[in-house]
PDB file of C-alpha atoms in Angstrom:
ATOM      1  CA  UNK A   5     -29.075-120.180  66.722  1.00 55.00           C
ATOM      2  CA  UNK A   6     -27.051-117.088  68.043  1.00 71.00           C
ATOM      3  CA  UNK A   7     -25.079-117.633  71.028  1.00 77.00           C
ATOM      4  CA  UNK A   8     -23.659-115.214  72.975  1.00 84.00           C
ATOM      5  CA  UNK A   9     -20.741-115.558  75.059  1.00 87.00           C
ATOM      6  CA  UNK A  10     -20.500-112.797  78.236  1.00 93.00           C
ATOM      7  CA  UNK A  11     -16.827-111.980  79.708  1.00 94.00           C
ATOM      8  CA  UNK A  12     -17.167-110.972  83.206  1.00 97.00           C
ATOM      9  CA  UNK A  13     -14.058-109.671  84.631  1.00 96.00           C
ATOM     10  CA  UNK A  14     -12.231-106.598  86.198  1.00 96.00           C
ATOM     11  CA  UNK A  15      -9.374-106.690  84.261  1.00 94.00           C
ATOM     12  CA  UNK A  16      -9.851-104.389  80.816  1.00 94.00           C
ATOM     13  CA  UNK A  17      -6.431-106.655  79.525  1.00 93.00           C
ATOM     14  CA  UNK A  18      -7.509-110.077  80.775  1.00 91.00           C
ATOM     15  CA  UNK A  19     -10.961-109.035  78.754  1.00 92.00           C
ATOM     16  CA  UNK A  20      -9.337-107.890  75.547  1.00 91.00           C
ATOM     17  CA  UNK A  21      -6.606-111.017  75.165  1.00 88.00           C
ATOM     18  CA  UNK A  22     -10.073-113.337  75.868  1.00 87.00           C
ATOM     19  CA  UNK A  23     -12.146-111.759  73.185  1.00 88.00           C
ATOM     20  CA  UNK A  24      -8.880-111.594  70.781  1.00 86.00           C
ATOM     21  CA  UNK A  25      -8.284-115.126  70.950  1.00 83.00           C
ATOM     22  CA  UNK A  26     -12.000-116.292  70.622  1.00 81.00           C
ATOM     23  CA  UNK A  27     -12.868-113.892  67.751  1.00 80.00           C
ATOM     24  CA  UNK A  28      -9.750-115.669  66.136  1.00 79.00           C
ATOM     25  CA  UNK A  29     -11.257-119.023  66.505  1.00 76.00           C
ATOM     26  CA  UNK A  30     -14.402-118.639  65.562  1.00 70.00           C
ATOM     27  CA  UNK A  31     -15.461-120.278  62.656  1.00 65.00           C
ATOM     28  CA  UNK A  32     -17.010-117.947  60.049  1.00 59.00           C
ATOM     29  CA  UNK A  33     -20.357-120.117  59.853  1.00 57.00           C
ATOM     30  CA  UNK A  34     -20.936-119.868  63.648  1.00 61.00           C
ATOM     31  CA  UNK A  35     -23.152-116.835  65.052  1.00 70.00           C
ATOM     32  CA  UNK A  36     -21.589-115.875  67.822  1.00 76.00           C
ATOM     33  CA  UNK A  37     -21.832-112.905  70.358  1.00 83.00           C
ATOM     34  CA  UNK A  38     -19.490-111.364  72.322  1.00 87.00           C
ATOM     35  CA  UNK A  39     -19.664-109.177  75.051  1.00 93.00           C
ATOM     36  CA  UNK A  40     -18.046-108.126  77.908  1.00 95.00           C
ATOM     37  CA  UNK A  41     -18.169-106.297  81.047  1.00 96.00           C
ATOM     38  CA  UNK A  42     -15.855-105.053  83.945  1.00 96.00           C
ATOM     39  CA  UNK A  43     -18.138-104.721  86.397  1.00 96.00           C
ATOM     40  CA  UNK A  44     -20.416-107.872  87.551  1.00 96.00           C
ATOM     41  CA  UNK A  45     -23.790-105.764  87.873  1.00 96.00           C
ATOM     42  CA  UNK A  46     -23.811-104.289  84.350  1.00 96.00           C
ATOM     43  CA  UNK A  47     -23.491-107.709  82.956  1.00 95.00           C
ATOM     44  CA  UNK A  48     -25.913-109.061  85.345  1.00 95.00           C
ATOM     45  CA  UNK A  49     -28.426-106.060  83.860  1.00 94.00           C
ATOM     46  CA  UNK A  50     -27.487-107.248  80.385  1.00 93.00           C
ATOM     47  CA  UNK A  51     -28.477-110.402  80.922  1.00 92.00           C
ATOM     48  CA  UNK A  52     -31.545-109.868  82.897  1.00 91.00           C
ATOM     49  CA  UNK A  53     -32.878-107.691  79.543  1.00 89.00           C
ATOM     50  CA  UNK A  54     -32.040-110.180  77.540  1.00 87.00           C
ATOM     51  CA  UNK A  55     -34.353-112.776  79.757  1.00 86.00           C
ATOM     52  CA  UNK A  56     -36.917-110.095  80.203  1.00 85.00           C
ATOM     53  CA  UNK A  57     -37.088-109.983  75.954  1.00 80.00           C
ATOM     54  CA  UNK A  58     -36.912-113.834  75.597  1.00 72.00           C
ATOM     55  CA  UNK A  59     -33.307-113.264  73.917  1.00 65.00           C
ATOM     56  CA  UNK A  60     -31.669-115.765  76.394  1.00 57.00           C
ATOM     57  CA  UNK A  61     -32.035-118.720  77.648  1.00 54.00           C
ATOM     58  CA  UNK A  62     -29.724-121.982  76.142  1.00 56.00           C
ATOM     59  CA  UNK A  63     -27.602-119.627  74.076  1.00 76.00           C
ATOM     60  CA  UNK A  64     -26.224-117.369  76.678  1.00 82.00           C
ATOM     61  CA  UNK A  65     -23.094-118.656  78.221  1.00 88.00           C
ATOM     62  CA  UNK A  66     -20.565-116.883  80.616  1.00 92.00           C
ATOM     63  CA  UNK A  67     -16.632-116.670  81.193  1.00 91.00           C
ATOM     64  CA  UNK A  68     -16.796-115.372  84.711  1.00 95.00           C
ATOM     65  CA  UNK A  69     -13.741-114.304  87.110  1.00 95.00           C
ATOM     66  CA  UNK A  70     -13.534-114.883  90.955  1.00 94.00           C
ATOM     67  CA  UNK A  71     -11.464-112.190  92.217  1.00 93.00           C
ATOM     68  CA  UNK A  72     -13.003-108.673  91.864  1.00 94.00           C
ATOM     69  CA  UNK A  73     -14.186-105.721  93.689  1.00 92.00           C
ATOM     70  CA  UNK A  74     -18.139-104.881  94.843  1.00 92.00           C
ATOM     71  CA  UNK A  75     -19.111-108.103  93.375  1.00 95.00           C
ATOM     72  CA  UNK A  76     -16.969-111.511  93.713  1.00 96.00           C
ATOM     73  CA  UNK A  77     -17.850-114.463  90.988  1.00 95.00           C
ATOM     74  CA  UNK A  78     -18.998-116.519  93.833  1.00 96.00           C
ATOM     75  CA  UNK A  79     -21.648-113.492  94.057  1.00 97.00           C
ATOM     76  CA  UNK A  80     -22.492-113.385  90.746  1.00 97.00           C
ATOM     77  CA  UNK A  81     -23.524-116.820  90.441  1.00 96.00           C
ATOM     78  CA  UNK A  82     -25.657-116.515  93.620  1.00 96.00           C
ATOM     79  CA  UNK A  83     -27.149-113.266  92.133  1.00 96.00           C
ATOM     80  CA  UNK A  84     -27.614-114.762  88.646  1.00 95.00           C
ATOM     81  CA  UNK A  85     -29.510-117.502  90.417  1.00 93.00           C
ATOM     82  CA  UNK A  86     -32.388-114.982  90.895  1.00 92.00           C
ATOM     83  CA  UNK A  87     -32.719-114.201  87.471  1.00 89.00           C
ATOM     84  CA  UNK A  88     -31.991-117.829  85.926  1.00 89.00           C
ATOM     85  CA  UNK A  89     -33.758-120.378  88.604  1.00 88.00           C
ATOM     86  CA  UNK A  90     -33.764-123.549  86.156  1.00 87.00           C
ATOM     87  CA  UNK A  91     -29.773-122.874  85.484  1.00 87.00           C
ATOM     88  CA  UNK A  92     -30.180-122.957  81.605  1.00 86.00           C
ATOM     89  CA  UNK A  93     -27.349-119.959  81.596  1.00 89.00           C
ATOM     90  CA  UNK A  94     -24.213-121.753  81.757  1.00 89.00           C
ATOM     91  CA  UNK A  95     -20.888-120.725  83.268  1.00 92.00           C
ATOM     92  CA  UNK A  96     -17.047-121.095  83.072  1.00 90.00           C
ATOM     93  CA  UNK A  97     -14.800-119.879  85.752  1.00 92.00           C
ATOM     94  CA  UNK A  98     -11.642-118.103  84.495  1.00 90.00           C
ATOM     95  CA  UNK A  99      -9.706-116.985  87.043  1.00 89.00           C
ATOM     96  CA  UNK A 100      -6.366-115.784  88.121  1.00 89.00           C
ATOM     97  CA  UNK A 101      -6.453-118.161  91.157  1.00 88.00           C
ATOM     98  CA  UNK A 102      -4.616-122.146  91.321  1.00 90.00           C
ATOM     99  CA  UNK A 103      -5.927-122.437  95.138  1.00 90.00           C
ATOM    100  CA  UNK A 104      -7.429-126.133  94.970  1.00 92.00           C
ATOM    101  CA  UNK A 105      -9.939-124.523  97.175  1.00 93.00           C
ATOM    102  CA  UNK A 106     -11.495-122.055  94.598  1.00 92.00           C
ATOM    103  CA  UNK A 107     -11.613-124.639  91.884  1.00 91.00           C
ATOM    104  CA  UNK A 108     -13.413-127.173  93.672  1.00 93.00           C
ATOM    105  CA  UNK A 109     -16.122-124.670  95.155  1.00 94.00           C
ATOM    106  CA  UNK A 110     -16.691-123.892  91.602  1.00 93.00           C
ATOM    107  CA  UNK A 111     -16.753-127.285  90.194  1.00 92.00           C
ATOM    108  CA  UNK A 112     -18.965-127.936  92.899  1.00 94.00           C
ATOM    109  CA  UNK A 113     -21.318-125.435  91.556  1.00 94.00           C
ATOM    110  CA  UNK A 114     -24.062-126.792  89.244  1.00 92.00           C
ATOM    111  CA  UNK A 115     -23.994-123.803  86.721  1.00 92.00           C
ATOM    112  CA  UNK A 116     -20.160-124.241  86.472  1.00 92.00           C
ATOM    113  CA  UNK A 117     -19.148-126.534  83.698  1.00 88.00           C
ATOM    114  CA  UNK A 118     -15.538-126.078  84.222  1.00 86.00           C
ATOM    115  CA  UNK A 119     -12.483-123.835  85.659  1.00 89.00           C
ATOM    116  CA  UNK A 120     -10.433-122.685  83.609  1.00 87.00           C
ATOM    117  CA  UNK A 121      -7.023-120.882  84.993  1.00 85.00           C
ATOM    118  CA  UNK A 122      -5.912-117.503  83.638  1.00 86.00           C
ATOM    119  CA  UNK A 123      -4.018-116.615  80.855  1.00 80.00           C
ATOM    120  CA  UNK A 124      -6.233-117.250  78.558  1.00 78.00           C
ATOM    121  CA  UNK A 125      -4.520-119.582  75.792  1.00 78.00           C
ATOM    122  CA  UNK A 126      -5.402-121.070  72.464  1.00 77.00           C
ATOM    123  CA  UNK A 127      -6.147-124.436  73.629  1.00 77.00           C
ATOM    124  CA  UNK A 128      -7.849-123.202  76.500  1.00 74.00           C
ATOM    125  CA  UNK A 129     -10.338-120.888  73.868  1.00 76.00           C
ATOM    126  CA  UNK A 130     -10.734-124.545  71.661  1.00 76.00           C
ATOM    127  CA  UNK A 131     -11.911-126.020  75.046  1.00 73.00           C
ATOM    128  CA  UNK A 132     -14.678-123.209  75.306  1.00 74.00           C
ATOM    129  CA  UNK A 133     -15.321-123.028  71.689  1.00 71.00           C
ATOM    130  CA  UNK A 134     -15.809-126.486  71.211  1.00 69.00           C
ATOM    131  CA  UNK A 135     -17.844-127.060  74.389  1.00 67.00           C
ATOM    132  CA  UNK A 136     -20.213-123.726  74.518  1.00 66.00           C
ATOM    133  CA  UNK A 137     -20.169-123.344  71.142  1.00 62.00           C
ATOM    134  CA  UNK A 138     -20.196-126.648  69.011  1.00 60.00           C
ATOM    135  CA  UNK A 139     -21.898-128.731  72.013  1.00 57.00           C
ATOM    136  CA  UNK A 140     -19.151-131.379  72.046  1.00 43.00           C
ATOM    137  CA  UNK A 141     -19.338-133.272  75.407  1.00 42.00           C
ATOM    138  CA  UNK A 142     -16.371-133.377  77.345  1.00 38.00           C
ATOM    139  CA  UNK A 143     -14.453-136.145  77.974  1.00 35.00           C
ATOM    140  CA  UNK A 144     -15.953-138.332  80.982  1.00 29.00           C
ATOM    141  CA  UNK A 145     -17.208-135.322  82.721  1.00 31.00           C
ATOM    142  CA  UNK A 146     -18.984-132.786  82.325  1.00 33.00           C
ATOM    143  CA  UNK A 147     -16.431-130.581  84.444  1.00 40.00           C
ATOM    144  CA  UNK A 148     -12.786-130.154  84.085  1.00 41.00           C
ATOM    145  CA  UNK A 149     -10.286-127.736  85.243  1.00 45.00           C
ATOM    146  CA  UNK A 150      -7.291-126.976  83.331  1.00 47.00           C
ATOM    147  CA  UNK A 151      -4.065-124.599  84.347  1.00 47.00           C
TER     148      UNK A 151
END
């Protein structure tokens, strides 16, 4: 099965050190898709013609920032509610921002498997491989935060 990964996130450099690092880690057997956007609603069109064409569904997954312009995270996952009801599309929240606040409204979210704070680092890119990717549960939860 193909699964694609979607990087949502303002910031062209944030976007380019993510993709470097996963690409890196990817194991050469694994089919994996990346893609990425800097702005929310071409990303939310790319995944609503993927649904529309039955592409989607259990192997679409999304690294999604809070903090940008015309279209916050916490919009996008109310938006992508509309075009994913059952919640099959799952999310992790990589953002810039430590506020205790932000990370527990989106751990709170049931989409949001975990928060995961900016820079993007290798352990941090094991964490999504191994969990998106490879399916391994994590530990006690099913949501965890890590700076």
């Amino acid at each position: 099965m193909n699964t694609e990964i979607i990087l949502i996130d303002d910031d062209p450099v944030s976007i380019l050190l993510s993709k470097f690092l996963l690409e890196k880690s990817f194991d050469s057997r694994e089919t994996i898709t990346l893609t990425s956007f800097t702005r929310p609603k071409e990303g939310l069109n790319h995944i609503e013609d993927l649904l529309n064409n039955k592409i989607a569904g259990n192997c679409l997954k999304i690294l999604l920032d809070i903090n940008m312009p015309l279209i916050s995270g916490w919009e996008f996952l109310d938006l992508l509610n509309e075009y994913d009801p059952e919640k099959k599309i799952r999310v992790i929240m990589h953002s810039s921002s430590i506020r205790q606040a932000d990370i527990s409204k989106a751990l709170a979210n049931s989409r949001v498997d975990c928060y995961i704070c900016k820079p993007m680092e290798n352990e941090k890119v094991m964490r999504i491989i191994n969990y998106f990717v490879k399916s391994i549960p994590m530990k006690n939860t099913n949501k965890f935060a890590s700076n």
